Coordinates of C-alpha atoms and ligand atoms in Angstrom, one line a residue:
X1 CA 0.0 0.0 0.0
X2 CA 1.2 3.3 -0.9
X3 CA -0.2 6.9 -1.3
X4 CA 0.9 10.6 -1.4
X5 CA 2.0 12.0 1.9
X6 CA 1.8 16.1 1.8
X7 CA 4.3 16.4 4.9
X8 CA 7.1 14.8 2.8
X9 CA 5.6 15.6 -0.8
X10 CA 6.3 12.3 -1.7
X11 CA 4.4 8.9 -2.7
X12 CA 5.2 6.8 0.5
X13 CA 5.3 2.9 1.4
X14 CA 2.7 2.6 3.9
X15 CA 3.6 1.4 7.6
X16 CA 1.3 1.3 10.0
X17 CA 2.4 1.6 13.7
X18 CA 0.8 -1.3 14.8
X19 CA 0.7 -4.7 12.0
X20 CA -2.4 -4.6 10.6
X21 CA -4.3 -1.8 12.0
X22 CA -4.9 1.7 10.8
X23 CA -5.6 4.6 13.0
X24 CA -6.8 7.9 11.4
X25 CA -8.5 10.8 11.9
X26 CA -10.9 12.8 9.4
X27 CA -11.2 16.3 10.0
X28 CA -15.2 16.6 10.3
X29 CA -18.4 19.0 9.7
X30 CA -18.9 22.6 11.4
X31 CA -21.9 21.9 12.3
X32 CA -23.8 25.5 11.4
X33 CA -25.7 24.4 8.5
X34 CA -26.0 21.4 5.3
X35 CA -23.0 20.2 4.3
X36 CA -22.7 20.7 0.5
X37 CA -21.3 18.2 -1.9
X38 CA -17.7 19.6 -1.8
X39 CA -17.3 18.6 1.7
X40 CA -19.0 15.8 0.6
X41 CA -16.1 14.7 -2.1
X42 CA -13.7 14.8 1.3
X43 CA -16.0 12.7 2.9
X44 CA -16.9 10.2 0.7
X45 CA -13.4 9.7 -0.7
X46 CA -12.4 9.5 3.3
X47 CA -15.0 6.8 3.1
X48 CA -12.9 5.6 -0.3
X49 CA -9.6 5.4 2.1
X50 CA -11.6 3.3 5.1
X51 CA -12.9 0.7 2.8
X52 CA -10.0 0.2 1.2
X53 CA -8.1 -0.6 4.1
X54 CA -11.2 -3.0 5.3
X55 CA -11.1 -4.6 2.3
X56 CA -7.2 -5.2 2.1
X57 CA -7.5 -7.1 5.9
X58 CA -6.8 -4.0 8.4
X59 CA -8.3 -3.0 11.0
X60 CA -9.8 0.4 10.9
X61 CA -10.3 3.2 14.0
X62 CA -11.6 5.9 12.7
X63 CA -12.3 9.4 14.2
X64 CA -14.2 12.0 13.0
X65 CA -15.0 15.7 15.2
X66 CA -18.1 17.4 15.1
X67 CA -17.1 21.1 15.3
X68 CA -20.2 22.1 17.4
X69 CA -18.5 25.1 18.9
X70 CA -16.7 27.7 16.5
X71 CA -17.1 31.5 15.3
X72 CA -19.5 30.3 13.2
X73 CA -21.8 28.3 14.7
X74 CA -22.2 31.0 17.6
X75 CA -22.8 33.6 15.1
X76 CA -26.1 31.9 13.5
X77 CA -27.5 30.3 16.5
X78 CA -27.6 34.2 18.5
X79 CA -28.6 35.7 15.0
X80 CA -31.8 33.3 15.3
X81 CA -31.1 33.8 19.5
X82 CA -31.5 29.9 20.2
X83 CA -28.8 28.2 21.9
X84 CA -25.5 26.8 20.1
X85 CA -26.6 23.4 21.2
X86 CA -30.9 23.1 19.7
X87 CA -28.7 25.2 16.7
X88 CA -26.4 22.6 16.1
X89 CA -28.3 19.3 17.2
X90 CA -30.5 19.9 14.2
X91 CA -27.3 20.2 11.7
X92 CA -25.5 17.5 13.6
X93 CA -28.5 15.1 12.9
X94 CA -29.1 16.1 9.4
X95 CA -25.4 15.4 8.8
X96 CA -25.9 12.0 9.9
X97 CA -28.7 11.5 7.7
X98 CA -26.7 12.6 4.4
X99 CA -23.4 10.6 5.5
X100 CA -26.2 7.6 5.5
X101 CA -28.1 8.4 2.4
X102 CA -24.2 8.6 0.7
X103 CA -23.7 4.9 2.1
X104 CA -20.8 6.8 4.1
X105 CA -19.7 4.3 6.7
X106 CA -19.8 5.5 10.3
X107 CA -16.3 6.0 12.1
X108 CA -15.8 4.4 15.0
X109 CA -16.1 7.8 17.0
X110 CA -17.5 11.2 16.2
X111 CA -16.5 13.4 19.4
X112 CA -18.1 16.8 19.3
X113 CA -16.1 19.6 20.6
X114 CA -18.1 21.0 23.5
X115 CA -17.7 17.5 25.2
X116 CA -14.1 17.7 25.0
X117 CA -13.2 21.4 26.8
X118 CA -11.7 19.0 29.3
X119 CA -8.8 17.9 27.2
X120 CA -8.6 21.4 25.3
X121 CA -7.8 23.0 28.9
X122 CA -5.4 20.2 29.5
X123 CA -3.3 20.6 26.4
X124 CA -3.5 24.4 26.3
X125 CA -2.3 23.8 30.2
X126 CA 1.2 21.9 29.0
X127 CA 1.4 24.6 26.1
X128 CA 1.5 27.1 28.8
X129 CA 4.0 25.4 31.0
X130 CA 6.3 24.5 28.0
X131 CA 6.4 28.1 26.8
X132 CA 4.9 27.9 23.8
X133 CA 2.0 30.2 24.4
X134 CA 0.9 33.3 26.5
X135 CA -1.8 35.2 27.7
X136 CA -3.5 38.0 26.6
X137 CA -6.4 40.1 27.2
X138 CA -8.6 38.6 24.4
X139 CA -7.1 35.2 24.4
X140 CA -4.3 32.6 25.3
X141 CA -2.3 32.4 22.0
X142 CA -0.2 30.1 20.3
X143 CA 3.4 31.8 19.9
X144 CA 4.3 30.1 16.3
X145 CA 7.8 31.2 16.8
X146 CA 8.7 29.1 19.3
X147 CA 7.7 26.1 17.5
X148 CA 11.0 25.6 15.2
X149 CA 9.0 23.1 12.3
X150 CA 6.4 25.5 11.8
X151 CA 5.3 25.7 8.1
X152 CA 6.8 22.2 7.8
X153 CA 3.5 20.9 6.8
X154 CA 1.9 23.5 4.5
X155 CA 5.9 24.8 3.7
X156 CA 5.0 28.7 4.4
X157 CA 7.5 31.0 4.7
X158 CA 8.0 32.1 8.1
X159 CA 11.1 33.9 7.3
X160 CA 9.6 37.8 7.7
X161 CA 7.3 36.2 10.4
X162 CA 6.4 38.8 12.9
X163 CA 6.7 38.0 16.4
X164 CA 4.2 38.4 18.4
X165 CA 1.7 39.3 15.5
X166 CA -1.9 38.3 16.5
X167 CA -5.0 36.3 15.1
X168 CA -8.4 35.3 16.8
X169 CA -10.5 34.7 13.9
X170 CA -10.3 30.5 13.4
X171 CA -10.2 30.8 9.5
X172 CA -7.4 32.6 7.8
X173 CA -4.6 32.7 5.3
X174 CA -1.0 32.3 3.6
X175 CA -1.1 35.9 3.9
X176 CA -1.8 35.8 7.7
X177 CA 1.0 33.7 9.5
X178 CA 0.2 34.3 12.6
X179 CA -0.1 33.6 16.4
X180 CA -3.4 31.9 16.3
X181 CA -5.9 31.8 19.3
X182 CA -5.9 28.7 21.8
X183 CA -8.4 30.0 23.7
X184 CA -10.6 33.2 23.5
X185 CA -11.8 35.2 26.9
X186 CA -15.5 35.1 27.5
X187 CA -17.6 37.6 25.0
X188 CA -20.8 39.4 25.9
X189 CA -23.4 37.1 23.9
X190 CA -20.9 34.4 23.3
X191 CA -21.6 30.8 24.9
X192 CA -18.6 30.0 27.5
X193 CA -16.9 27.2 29.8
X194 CA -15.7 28.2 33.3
X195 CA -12.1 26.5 33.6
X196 CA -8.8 26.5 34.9
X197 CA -7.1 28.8 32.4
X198 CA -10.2 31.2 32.7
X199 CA -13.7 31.8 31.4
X200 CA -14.0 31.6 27.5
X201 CA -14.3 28.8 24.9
X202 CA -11.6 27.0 22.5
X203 CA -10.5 27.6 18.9
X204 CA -11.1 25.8 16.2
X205 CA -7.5 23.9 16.0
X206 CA -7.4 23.3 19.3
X207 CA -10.3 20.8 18.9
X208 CA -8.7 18.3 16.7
X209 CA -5.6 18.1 18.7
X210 CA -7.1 17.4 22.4
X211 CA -9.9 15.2 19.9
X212 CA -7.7 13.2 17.9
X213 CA -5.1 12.4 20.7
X214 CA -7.4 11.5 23.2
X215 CA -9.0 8.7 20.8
X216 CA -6.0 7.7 19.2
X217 CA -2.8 8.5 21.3
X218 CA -0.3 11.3 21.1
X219 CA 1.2 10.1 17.5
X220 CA -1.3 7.4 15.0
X221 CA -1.2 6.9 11.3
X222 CA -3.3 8.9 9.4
X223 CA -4.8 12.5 9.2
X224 CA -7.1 13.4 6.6
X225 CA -8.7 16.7 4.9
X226 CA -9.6 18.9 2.3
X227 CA -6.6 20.6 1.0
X228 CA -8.0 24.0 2.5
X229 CA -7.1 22.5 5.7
X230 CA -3.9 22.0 5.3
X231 CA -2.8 26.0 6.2
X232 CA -4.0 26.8 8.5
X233 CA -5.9 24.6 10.5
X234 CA -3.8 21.4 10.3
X235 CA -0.2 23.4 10.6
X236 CA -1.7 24.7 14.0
X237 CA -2.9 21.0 15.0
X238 CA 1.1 19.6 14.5
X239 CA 2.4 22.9 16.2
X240 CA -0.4 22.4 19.0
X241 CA 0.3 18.5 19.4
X242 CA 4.0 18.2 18.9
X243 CA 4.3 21.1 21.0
X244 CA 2.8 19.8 24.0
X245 CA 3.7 16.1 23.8
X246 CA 7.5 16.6 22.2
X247 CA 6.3 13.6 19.8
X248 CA 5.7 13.3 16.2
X249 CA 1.6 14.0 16.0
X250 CA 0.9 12.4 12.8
X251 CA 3.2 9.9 10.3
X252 CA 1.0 10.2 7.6
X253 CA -1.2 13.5 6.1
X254 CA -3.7 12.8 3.4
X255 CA -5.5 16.0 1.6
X256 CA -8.1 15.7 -0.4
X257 CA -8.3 18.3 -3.9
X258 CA -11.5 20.6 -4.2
X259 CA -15.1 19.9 -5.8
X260 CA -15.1 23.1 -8.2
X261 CA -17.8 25.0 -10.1
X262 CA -16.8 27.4 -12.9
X263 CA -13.5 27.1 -12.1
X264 CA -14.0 27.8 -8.4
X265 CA -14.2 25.9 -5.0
X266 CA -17.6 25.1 -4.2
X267 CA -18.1 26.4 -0.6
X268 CA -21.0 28.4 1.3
X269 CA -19.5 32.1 1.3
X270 CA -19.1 32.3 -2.6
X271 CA -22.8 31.0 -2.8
X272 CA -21.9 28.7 -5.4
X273 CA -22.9 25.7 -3.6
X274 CA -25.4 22.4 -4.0
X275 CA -26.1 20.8 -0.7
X276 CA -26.9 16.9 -1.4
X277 CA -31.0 17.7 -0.2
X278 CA -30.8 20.1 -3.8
X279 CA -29.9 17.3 -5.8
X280 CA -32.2 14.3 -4.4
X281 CA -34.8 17.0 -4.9
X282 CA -34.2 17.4 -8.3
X283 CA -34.4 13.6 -8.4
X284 CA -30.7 12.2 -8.6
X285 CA -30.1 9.3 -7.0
X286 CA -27.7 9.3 -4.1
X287 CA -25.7 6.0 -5.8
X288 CA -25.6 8.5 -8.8
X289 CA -23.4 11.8 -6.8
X290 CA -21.5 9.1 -4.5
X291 CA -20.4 7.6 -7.9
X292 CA -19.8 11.1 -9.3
X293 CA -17.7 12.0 -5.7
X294 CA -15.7 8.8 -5.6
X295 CA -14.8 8.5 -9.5
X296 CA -12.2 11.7 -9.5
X297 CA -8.6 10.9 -8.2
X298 CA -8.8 12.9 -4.8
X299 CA -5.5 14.4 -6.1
X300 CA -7.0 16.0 -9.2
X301 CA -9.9 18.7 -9.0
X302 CA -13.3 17.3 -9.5
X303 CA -14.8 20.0 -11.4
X304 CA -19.0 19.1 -10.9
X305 CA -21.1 19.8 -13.4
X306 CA -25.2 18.4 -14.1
X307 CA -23.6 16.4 -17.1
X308 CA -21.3 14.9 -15.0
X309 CA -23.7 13.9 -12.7
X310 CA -26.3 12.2 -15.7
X311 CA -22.9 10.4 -17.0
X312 CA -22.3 8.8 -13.6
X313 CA -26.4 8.0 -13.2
X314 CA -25.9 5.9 -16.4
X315 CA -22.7 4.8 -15.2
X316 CA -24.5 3.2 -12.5
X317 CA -27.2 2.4 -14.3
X318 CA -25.1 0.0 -15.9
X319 CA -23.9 -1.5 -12.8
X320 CA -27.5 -1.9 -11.5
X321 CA -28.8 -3.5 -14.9
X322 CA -25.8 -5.8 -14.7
X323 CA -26.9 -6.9 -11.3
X324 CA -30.4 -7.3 -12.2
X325 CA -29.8 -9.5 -15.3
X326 CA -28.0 -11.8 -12.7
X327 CA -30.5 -11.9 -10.7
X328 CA -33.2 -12.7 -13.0
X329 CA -31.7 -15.1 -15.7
X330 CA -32.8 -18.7 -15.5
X331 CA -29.4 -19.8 -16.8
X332 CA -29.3 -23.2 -18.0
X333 CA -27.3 -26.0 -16.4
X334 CA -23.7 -26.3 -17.9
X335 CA -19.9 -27.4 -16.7
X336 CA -18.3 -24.4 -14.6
X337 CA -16.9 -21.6 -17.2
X338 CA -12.9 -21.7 -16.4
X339 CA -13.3 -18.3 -18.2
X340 CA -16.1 -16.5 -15.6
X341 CA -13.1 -17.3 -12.6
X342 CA -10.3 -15.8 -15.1
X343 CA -11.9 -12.9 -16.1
X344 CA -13.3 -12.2 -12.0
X345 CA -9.7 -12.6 -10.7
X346 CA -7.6 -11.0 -13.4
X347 CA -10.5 -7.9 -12.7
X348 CA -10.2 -8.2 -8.6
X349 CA -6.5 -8.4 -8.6
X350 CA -6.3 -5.1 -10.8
X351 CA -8.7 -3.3 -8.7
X352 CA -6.7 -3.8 -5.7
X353 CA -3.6 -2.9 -7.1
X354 CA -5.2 0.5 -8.1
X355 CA -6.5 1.0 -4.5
X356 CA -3.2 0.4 -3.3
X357 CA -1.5 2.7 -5.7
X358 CA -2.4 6.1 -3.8
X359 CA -6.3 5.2 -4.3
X360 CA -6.0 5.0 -8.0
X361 CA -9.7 4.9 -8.1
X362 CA -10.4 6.2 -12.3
X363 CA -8.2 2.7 -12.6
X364 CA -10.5 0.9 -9.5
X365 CA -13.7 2.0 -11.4
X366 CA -12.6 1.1 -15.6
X367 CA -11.5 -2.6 -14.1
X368 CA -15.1 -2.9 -12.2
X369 CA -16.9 -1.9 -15.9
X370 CA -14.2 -4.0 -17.9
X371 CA -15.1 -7.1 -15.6
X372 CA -18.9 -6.2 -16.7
X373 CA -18.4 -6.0 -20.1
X374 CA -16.3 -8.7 -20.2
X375 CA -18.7 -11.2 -18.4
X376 CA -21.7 -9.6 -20.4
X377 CA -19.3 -10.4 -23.6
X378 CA -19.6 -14.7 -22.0
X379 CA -23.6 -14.1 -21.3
X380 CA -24.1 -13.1 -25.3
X381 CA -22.8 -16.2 -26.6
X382 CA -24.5 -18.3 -24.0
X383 CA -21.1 -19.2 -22.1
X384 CA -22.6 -18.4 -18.8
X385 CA -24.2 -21.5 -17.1
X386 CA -25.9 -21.7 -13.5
X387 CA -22.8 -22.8 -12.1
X388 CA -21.0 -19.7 -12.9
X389 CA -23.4 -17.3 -11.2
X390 CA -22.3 -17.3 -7.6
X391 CA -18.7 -16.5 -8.9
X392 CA -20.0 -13.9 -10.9
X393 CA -22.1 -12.4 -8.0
X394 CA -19.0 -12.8 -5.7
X395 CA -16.8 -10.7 -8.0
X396 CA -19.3 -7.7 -7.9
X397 CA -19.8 -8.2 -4.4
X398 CA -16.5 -7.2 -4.1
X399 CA -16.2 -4.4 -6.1
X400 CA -19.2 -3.4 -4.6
X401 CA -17.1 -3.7 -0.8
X402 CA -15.9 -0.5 -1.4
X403 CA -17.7 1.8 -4.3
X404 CA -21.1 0.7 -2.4
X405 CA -23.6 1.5 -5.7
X406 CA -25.5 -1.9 -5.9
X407 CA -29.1 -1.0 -4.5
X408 CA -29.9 -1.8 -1.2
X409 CA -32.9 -3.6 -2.5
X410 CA -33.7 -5.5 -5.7
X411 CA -37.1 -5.7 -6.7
X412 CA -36.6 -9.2 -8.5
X413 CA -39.0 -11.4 -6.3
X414 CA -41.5 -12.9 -8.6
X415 CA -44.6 -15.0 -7.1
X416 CA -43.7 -19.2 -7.2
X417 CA -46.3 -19.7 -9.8
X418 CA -45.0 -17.3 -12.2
X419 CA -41.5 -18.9 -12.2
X420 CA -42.6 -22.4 -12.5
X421 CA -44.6 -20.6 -15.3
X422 CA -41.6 -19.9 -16.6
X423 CA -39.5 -23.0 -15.8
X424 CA -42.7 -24.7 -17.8
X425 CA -42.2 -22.5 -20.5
X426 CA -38.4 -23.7 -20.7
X427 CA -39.7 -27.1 -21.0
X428 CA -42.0 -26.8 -23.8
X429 CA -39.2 -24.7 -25.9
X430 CA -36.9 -28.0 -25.5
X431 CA -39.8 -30.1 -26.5
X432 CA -40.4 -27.6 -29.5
X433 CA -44.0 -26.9 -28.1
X434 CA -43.9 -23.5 -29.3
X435 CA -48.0 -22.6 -28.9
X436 CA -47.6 -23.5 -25.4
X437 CA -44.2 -21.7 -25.0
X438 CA -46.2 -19.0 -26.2
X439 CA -49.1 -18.9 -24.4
X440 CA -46.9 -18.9 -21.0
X441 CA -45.1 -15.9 -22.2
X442 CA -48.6 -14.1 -23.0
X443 CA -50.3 -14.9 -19.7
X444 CA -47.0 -13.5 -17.9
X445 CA -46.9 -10.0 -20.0
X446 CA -50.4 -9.9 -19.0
X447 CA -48.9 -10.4 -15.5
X448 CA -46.7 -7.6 -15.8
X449 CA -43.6 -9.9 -16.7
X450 CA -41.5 -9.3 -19.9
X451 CA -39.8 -12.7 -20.2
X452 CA -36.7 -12.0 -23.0
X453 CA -34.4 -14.9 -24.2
X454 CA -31.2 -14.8 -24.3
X455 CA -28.2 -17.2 -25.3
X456 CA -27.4 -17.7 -21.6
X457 CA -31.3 -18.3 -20.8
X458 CA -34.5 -16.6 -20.5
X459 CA -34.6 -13.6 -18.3
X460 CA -37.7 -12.1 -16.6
X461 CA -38.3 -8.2 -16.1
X462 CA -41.0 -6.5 -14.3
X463 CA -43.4 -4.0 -16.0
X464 CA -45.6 -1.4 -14.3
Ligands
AMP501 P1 -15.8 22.7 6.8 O1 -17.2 22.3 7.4 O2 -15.8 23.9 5.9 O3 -14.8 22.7 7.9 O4 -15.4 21.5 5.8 C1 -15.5 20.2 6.1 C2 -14.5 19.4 5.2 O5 -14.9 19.5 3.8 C3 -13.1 19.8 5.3 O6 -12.3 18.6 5.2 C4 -12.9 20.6 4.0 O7 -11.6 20.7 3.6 C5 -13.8 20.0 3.0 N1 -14.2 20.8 1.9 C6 -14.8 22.1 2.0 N2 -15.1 22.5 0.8 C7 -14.7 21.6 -0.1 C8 -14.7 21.5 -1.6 N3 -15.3 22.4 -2.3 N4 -14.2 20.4 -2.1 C9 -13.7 19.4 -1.3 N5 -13.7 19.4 0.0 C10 -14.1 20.5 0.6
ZN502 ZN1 -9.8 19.4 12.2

């Protein structure tokens, strides 16, 4: 297994600190209203990077914040003067909805910030004692200067940094290298925690440090983002963590490229957004834009557009049809088809080798659709027996392990009568009774079955 590390800048060898597990953290949602499908491409391909290590035999601890404290989340909830938490329950919930809806699997933890001032206070505590941040009227700052591998991660230049040159805002940038806020004072109107180093509430990097170590220890594998996070919210998490515990904080960093529209990054303040409600509404599917999220290498930009979005239905479409052909052909009793196991395991082994090239997904996805196209290729010329099926199915059931597109559901129950209709049918085409053959497929279509034959066998779809 190997990907792209941005600390080093370099394709890396993975090595897990412990043999066989993975422990990462995903930097999650603010909480202050819908996600929209650009954070959506971070989480879905973060979903992407979990399955693949499931599926290559590791285990996975995954942790994922819930920023339910931050400038902006305070700023909404007293505009429509409720409190932060009825503000953000209702967000929290409806991101848990969409991160189901996108077949996102859960993490193992999702630790929301204003359940965790505990640990902020302790780390901002040893930062305090170790010298590497002070006090002022506002806020308890991070000095940036005292921390010599600043910029390591993002590679600023902190060359003309000014000492002692102030930021509280949690969101700022290249142009801003800063000392960032740890903790900010207690504001008229402004929800606060009464606590050791004083009255007030944390900053938004604070959280993913005291987060992140508490549920996976002072230094674990893996720490995902969007590449907006890399400067400067994750620079401040390795200059927060390192600082306090004199360790190395993460061994791997994995940033993910931006959703654009027009040419820019989709996000809430430029207006330019879809949330994934505005697109079910308009009737895509959600297999459809998690298809469309995952099918971009997460180190190129993923420029979304409505076309894009019909190509991947169909795309899908063609993985659903595939499935329901299975499903529904009667195949006829032959020897096993050496070919079906070459062509399934020749596809696998080239879809895992993708994965494990730095997520090589556009390679993942054309070795899923040449494994369809070339087992539909067998089915034409009727070299596809009942014996082969479960092999078949197996194959896309493992594709399936970490793209998640098949539906939930398949609507190919037919009542008993109706398939020994059809078994009957069979029966009298051997015995070259063709009026009966035909009368069965008659009384069926007036049942609202299309029977169609194919080399392989007959195959039944429903009509409405
Ligand atoms: P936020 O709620 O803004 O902190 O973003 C949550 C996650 O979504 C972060 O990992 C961001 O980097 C990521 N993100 C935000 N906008 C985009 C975008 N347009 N494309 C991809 N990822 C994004
Ligand atoms: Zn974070």
């Amino acid at each position: 297994m190997r990907f792209y590390n941005t600390f080093s800048g370099k394709v890396e060898e993975f090595k897990p600190l412990k043999e066989g597990e993975v422990r990462m953290y995903t930097c999650g949602p603010t909480v202050y209203d819908y996600a929209h499908i650009g954070n959506f491409r971070s989480y879905v391909f973060e979903d992407i990077v979990r399955r693949t290590f499931k599926y290559l035999g590791y285990k996975v601890t995954q942790v994922m914040n819930i920023t339910d404290v931050d400038d902006k989340t305070i700023k909404k909830s007293a505009e429509l003067g409720i409190s932060l938490k009825e503000y953000t329950e209702k967000y929290t919930q409806a991101f848990f909805e969409d991160i189901d809806t996108l077949r996102i699997e859960r993490a193992e933890v999702y630790p929301k910030a204003t359940e965790h001032i505990n640990e902020m206070v302790e780390l901002i505590k040893k930062l305090l004692d170790k010298g590497y941040a002070y006090v002022k009227e506002d806020a308890i700052y991070y000095d940036i200067s005292k921390f010599k591998n600043y910029g390591a991660l993002s590679k600023i230049d902190v060359k003309n940094l000014k000492k002692g040159v102030r930021i509280q805002v949690d969101e700022y940038d290249k142009d801003n290298v800063q000392d960032f806020a740890l903790w900010k004072f207690k504001r008229e109107g402004e929800p606060f925690w009464k606590t050791e180093i004083g009255e007030g509430r944390p900053g938004w990097h604070i959280e993913c440090s005291a987060m992140s170590m508490k549920y996976l220890g002072e230094t674990f594998d893996i720490h995902m983002g969007g590449v907006d996070n890399i400067f400067p919210h994750h620079e401040n998490e390795i200059a927060q963590s390192e600082g306090a515990t004199g360790k190395k904080f993460v061994n791997y960093w994995i940033h993910i490229h931006h959703l654009i529209v027009n040419g820019e990054k989709m996000s809430k303040s430029k207006g330019n957004f879809y949330t994934l409600r505005d697109l079910l509404r308009i009737g895509y599917k959600p297999e459809a834009i998690r298809f469309l999220l995952l099918s971009t290498h997460y180190r190129k930009t993923l420029n979304f557009t409505m076309d894009a979005l019909k190509q991947a239905t169909k795309n899908v479409e063609r993985v659903y049809n595939f499935y329901y052909d299975l499903k529904t052909t009667v195949f006829k009793e032959k020897e096993e088809n050496i070919e079906v196991k070459k062509i399934t395991d020749e596809s696998l082994s080239k879809f895992k080798e993708a994965l494990e090239d730095d997520f090589n997904v556009s390679v993942a996805v054309s070795s899923l659709f040449e494994f369809i196209k070339q087992i539909n290729k067998l089915q034409n010329s009727g070299g596809i027996g009942r014996a082969d099926v479960n092999k078949i199915l197996e194959g896309l059931n493992n594709f399936n392990k970490v793209f998640d597109i098949l539906p939930k559901k398949l609507d190919t129950d037919i009542e008993e009568e109706y398939y020994n209709l059809i078994k009957e049918r069979e029966k009298a085409r051997k015995e070259k009774n063709y009026k009966r053959a035909d009368e069965i497929r008659d009384l069926l279509k007036e049942k609202g079955i299309i029977l169609e034959d194919t080399p392989s066998g007959v195959r039944w779809k429903k009509s409405y």
